[in-house]
CSV table of C-alpha atoms in Angstrom, one decimal:
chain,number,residue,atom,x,y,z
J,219,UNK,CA,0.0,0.0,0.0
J,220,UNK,CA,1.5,3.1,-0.9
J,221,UNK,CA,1.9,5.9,2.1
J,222,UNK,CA,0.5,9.0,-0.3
J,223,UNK,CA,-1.7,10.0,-2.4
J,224,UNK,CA,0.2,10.0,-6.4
J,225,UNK,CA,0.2,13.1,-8.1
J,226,UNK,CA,1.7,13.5,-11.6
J,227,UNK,CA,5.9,14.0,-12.5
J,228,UNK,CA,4.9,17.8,-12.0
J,229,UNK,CA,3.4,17.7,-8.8
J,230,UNK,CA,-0.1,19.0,-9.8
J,231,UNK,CA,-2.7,19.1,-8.0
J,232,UNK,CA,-5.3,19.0,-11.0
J,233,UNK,CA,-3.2,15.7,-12.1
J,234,UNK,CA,-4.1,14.1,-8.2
J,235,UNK,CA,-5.1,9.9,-9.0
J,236,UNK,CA,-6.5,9.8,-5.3
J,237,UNK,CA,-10.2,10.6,-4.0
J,238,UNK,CA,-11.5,11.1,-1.0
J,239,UNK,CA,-14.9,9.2,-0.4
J,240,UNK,CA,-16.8,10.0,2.6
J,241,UNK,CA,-20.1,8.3,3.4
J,242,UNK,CA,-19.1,4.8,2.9
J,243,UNK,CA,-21.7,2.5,5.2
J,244,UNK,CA,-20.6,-0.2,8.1
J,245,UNK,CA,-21.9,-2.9,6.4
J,246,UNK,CA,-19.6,-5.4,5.7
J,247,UNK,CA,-16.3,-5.8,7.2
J,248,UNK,CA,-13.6,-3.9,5.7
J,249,UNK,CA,-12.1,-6.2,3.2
J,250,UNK,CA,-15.1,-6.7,1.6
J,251,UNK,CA,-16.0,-2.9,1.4
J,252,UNK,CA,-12.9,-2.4,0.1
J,253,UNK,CA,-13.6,-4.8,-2.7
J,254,UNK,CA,-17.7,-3.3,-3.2
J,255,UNK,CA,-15.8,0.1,-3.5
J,256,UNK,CA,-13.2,-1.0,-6.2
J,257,UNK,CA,-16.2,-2.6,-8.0
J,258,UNK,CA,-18.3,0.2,-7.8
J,259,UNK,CA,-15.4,2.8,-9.0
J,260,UNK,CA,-14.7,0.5,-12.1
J,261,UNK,CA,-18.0,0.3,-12.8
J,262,UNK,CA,-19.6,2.4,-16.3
J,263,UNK,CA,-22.2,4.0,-13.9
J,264,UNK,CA,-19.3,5.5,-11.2
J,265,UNK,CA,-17.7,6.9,-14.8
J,266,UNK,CA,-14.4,5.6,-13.2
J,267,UNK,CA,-12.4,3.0,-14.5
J,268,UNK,CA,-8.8,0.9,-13.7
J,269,UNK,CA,-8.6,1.7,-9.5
J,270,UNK,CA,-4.8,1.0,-8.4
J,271,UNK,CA,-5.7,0.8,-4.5
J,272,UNK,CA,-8.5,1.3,-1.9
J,273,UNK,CA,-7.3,2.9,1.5
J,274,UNK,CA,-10.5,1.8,3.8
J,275,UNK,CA,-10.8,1.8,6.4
J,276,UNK,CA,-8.9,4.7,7.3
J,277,UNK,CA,-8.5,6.4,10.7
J,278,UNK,CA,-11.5,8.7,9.5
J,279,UNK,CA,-15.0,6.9,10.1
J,280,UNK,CA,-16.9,6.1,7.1
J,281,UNK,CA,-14.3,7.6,4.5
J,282,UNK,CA,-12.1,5.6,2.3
J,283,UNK,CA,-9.3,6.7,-0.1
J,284,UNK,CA,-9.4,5.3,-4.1
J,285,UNK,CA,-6.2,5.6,-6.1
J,286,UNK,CA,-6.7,5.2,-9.9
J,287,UNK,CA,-4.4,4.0,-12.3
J,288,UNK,CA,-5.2,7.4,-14.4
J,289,UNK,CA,-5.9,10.7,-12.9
J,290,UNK,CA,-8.5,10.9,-15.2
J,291,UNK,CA,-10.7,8.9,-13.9
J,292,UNK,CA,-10.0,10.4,-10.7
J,293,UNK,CA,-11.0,13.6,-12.3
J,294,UNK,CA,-14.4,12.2,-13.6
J,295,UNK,CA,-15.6,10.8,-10.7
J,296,UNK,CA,-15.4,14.3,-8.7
J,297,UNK,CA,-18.1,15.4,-11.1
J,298,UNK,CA,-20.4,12.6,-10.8
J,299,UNK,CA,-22.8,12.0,-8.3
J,300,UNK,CA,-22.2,8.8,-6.9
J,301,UNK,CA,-24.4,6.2,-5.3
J,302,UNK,CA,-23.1,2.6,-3.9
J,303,UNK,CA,-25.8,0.0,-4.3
J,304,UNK,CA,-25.1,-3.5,-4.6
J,305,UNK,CA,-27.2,-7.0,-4.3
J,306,UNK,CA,-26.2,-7.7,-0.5
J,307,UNK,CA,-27.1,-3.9,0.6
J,308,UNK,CA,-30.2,-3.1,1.7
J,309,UNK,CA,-30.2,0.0,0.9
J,310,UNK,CA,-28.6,2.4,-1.4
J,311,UNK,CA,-25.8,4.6,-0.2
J,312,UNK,CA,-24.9,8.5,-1.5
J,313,UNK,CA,-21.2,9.3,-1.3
J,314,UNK,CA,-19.2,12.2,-1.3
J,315,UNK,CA,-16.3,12.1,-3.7
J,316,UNK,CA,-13.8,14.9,-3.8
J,317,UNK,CA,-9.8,15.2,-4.6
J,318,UNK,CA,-7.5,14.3,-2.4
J,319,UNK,CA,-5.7,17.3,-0.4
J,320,UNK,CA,-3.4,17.3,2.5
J,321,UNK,CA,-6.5,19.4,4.5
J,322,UNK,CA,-8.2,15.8,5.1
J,323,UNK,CA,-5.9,15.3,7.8
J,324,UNK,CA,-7.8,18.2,9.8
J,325,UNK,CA,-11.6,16.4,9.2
J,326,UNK,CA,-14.0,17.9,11.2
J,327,UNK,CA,-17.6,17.5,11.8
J,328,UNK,CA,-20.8,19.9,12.9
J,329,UNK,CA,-24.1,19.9,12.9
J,330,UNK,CA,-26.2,22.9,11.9
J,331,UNK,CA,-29.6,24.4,12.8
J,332,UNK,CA,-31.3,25.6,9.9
J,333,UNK,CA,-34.7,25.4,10.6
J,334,UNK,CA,-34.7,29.1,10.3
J,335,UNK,CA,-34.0,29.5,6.7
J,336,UNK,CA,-36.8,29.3,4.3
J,337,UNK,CA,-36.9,25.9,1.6
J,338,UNK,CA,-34.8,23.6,3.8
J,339,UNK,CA,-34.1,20.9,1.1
J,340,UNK,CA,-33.2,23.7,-1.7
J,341,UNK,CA,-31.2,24.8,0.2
J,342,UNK,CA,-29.3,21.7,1.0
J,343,UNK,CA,-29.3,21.1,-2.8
J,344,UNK,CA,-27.5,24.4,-2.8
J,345,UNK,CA,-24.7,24.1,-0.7
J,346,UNK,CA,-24.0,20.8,-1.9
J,347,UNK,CA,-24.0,21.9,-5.2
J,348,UNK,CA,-21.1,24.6,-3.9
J,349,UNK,CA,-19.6,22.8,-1.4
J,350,UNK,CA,-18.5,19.7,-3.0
J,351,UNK,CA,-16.0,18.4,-0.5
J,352,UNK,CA,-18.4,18.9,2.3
J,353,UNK,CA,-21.2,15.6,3.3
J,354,UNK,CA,-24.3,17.2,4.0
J,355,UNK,CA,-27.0,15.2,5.2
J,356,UNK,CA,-30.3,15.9,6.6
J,357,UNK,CA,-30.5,14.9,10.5
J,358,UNK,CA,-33.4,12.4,10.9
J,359,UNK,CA,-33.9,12.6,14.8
J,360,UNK,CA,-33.8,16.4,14.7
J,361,UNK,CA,-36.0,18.4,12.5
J,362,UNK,CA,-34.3,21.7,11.2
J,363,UNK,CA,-30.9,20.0,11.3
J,364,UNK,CA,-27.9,18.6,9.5
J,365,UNK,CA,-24.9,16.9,9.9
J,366,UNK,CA,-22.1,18.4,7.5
J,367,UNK,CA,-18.7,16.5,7.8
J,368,UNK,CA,-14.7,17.4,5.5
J,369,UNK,CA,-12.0,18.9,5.7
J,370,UNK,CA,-12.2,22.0,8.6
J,371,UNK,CA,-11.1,24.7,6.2
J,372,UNK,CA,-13.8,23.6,3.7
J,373,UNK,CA,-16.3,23.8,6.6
J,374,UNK,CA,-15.0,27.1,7.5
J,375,UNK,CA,-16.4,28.2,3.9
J,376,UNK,CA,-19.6,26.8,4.2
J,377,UNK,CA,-19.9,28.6,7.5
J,378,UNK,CA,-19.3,32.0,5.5
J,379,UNK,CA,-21.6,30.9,3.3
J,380,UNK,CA,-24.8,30.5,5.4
J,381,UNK,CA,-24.1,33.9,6.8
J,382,UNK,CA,-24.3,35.3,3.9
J,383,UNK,CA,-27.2,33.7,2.9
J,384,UNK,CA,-29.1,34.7,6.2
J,385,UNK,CA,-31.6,36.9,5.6
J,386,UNK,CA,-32.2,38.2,8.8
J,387,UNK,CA,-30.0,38.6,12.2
J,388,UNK,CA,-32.0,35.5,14.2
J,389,UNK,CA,-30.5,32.9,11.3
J,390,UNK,CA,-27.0,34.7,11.2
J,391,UNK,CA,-26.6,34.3,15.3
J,392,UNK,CA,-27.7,30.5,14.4
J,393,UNK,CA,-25.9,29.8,11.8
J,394,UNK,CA,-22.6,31.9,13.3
J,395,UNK,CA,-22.5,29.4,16.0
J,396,UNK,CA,-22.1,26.3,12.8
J,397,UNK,CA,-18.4,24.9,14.9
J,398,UNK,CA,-19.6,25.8,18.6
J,399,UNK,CA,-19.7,21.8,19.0
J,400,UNK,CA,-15.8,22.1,17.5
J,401,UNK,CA,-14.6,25.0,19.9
J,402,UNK,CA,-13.2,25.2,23.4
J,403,UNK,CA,-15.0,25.9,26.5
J,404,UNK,CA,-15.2,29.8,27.0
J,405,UNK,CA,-13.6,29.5,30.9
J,406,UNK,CA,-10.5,27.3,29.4
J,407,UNK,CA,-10.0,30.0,27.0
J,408,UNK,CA,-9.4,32.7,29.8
J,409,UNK,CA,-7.6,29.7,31.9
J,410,UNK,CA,-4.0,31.7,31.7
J,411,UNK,CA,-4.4,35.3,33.1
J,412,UNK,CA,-2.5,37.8,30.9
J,413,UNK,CA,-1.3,35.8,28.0
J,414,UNK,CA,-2.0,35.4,24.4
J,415,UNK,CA,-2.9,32.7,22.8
J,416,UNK,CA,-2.9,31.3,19.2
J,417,UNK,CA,-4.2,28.1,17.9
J,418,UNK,CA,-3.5,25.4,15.9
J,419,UNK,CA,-5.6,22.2,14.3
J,420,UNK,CA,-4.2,18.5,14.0
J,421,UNK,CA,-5.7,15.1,13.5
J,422,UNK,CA,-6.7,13.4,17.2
J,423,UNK,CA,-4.8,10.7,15.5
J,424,UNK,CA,-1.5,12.6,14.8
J,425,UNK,CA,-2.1,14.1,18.4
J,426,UNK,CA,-2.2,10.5,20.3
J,427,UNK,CA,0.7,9.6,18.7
J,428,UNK,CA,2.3,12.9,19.7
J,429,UNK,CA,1.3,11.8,23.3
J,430,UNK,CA,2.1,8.6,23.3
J,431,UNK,CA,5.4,8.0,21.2
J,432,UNK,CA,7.0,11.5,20.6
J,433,UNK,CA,5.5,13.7,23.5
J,434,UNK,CA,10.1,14.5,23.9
J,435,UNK,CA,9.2,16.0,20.8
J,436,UNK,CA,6.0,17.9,21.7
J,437,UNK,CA,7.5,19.0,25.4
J,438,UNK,CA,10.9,20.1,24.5
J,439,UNK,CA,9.4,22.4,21.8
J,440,UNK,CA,6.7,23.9,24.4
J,441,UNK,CA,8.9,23.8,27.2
J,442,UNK,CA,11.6,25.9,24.8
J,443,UNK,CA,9.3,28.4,24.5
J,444,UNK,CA,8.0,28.3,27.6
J,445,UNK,CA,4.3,28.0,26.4
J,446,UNK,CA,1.1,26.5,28.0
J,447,UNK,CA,-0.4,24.0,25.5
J,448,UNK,CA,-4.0,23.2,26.3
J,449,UNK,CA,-5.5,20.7,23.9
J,450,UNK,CA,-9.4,19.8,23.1
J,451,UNK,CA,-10.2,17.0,20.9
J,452,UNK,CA,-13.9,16.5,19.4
J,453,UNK,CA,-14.0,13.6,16.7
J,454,UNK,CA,-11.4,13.5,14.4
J,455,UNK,CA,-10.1,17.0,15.2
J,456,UNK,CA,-8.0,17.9,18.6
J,457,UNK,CA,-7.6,22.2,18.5
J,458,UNK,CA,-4.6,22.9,20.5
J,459,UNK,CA,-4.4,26.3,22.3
J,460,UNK,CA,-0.5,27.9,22.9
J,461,UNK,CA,-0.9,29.9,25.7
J,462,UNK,CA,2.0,32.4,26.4
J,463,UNK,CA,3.8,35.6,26.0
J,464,UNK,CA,3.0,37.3,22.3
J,465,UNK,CA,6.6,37.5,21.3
J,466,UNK,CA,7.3,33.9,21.1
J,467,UNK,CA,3.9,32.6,20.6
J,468,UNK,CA,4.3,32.6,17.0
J,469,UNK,CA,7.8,30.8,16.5
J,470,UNK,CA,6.2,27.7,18.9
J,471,UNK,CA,3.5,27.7,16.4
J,472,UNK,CA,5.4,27.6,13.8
J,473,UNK,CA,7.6,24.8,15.4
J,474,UNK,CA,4.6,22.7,16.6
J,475,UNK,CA,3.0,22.8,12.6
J,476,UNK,CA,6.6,22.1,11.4
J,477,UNK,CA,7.0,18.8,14.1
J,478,UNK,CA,3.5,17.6,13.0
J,479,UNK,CA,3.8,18.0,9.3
J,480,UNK,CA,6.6,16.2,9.5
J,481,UNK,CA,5.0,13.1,10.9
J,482,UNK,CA,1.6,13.2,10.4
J,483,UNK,CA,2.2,12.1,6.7
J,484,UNK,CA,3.8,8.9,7.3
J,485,UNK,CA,1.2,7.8,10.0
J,486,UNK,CA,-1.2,5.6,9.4
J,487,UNK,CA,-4.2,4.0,11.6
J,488,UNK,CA,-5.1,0.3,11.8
J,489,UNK,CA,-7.7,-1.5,13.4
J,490,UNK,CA,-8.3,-5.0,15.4
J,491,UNK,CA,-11.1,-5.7,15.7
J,492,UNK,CA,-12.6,-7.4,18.8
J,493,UNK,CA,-16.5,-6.0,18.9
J,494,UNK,CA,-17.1,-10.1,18.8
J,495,UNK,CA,-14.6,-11.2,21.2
J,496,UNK,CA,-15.3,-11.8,24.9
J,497,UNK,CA,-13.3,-10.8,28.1
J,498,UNK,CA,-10.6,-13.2,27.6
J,499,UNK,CA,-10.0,-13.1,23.7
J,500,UNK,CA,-9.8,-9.2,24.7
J,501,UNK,CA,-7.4,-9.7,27.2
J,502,UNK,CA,-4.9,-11.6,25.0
J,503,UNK,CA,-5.4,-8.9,23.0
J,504,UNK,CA,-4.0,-6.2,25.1
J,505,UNK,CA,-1.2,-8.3,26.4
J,506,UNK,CA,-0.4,-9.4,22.9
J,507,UNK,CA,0.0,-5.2,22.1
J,508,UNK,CA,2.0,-4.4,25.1
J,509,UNK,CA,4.2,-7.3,24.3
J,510,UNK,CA,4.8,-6.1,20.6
J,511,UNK,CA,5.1,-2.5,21.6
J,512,UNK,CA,8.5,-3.7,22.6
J,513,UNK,CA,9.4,-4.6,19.2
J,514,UNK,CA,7.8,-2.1,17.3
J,515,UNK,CA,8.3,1.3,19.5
J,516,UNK,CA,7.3,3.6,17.0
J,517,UNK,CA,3.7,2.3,17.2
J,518,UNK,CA,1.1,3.0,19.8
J,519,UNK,CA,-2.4,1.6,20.5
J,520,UNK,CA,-5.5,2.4,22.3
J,521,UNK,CA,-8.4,0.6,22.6
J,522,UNK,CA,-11.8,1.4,22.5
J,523,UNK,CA,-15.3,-0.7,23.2
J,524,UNK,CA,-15.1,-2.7,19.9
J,525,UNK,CA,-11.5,-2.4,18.4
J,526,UNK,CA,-8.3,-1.7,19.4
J,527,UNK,CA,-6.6,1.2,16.9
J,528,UNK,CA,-2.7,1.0,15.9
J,529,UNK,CA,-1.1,4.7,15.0
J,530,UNK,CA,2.5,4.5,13.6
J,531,UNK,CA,4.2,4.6,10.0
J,532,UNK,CA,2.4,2.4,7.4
J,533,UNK,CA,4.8,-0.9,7.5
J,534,UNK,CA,5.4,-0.9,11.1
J,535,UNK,CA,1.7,-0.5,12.1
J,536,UNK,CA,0.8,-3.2,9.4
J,537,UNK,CA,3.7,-5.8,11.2
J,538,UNK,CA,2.2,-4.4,14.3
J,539,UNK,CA,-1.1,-5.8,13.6
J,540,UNK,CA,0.3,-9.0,12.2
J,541,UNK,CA,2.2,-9.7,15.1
J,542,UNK,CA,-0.5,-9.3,17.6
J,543,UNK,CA,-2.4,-11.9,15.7
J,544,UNK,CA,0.5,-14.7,15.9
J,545,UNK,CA,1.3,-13.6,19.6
J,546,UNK,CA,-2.7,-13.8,20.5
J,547,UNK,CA,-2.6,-17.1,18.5
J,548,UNK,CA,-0.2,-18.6,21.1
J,549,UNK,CA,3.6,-18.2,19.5
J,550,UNK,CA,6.2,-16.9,21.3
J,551,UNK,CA,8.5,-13.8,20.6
């Protein structure tokens, strides 16, 4: 599996192979999605055709990457709308299919009242139309609402757009609060007296590694500075707050976005599964992990209720994975 997304000899971003498709259902377990999605991407009706790879599932839930063999394709599909359906689905499934840019590591997601603004569903129709690296959908337990999930910056837009859509002040106080789910707690703002602060997005991902494996890294760049870093993380997204004097806030910024970009393009995230596996089974598990971690120190795990993610660089998370199975199976290391 390759570790980025191919562009052409030039480097052009209009030449990208890769797409971004968010919206993909949990339906079948991942191998076979990936093989639905390469079927569906070859298919006449996707107006695809030859797919090189299929990233899914990735560490953002419900999106998948496709790599074609031409970026033509690639190019193609963007413009289409696209619908999986297949015999064992129950149900059809819109996706959201967009290039491939380096802003998907910072994936956020809101949701929006708009039950204020006149013609709900033309709307919708609207902004999808405009925003076509944004997943709208409809919230069906909450009348008015919608769910709206991509990359932050592209959300940022679509914020700017609704105000200036709203035609009176009500809707332009609702739809100025579209990321109030996304931003910090008013009273941690003001937590340190007399001090600036600036901001910065990563992937929760990227952070947790950060934390876990290269938190050296992290502290001896705050600590160098002698800032306060004061991190909030909501889905896919943690916003980290530097908190400090104004004449070195910005060169720790700039430090901290140089560590991360560094790293957080050779990370990948995998996934054990163990939703099916009862107390024992999950045990193993863990030890197995903690065992391995020895062996592979550039990965880090952390379970949740029903799997156990793997961050680190793309091969060493991959042996990671494989060794847990053969130490869980009963071989010794």
């Amino acid at each position: 599996m390759s570790d980025s997304p191919v562009m052409n000899s030039k480097g052009s971003p209009d030449r990208c192979r890769t797409v971004v498709v968010s919206g993909v259902p949990d339906v079948l377990p991942s191998s076979r999605m990936s093989d639905k999605l390469t079927i569906h991407f070859q298919s006449a009706r996707s107006h695809g055709g030859d797919v090189e790879e299929v990233e899914y599932p990735t560490h953002l839930k419900g999106v998948a990457f496709v790599t074609f063999e031409s970026w033509r394709d690639a190019d193609k599909v963007v413009k289409c709308n696209q619908v999986l359906k297949d015999r064992e689905f129950q149900e059809e499934y819109p996706l959201t299919v967009y290039m491939y840019t380096p802003e998907v590591a910072l994936y956020a997601f809101a949701d929006v009242d708009l039950s204020l603004y006149p013609d709900l569903s033309t709307l919708i129709a609207s902004l999808r139309s405009t925003h076509g690296s944004v997943r709208i959908q409809p919230d069906l337990t909450k009348a008015g609402f919608i769910s709206a999930e991509g990359p932050f910056s592209a959300l940022r837009e679509l914020r700017k757009d609704l105000l200036s859509r709203a035609p009176n002040r009500d809707i332009s106080d609702k739809a100025s609060s579209l990321f109030k789910a996304s931003s910090p707690d008013k009273a941690r703002q003001s937590a340190v007296d007399g001090t600036d602060i600036v901001k910065l997005w990563l992937d929760t991902h990227t952070y947790k590694y950060f934390q876990m494996v290269q938190r050296k890294d992290w502290d001896r760049c705050v600590s160098r500075y002698d800032v306060i870093a004061q991190a909030v993380s909501t889905g896919e997204v943690t916003e980290v707050e530097l908190h400090g004097d104004k004449s070195v806030l910005s060169a720790a910024q700039t430090e901290l976005q140089k560590l991360v970009a560094e790293r957080q393009g050779t990370l990948r995230t995998q996934q054990i599964d163990c939703s099916s596996s009862d107390l024992a089974t999950r045990t193993r598990l863990l030890q197995a992990c903690e065992r391995v971690q020895s062996i592979y120190k550039d990965v880090c795990y952390a379970p949740t209720d029903s799997y156990i993610e793997v961050i680190g660089p793309s091969v060493s998370s991959h042996l990671f994975c494989g060794m847990v199975k053969i130490v869980t199976d009963g071989a010794r290391i």
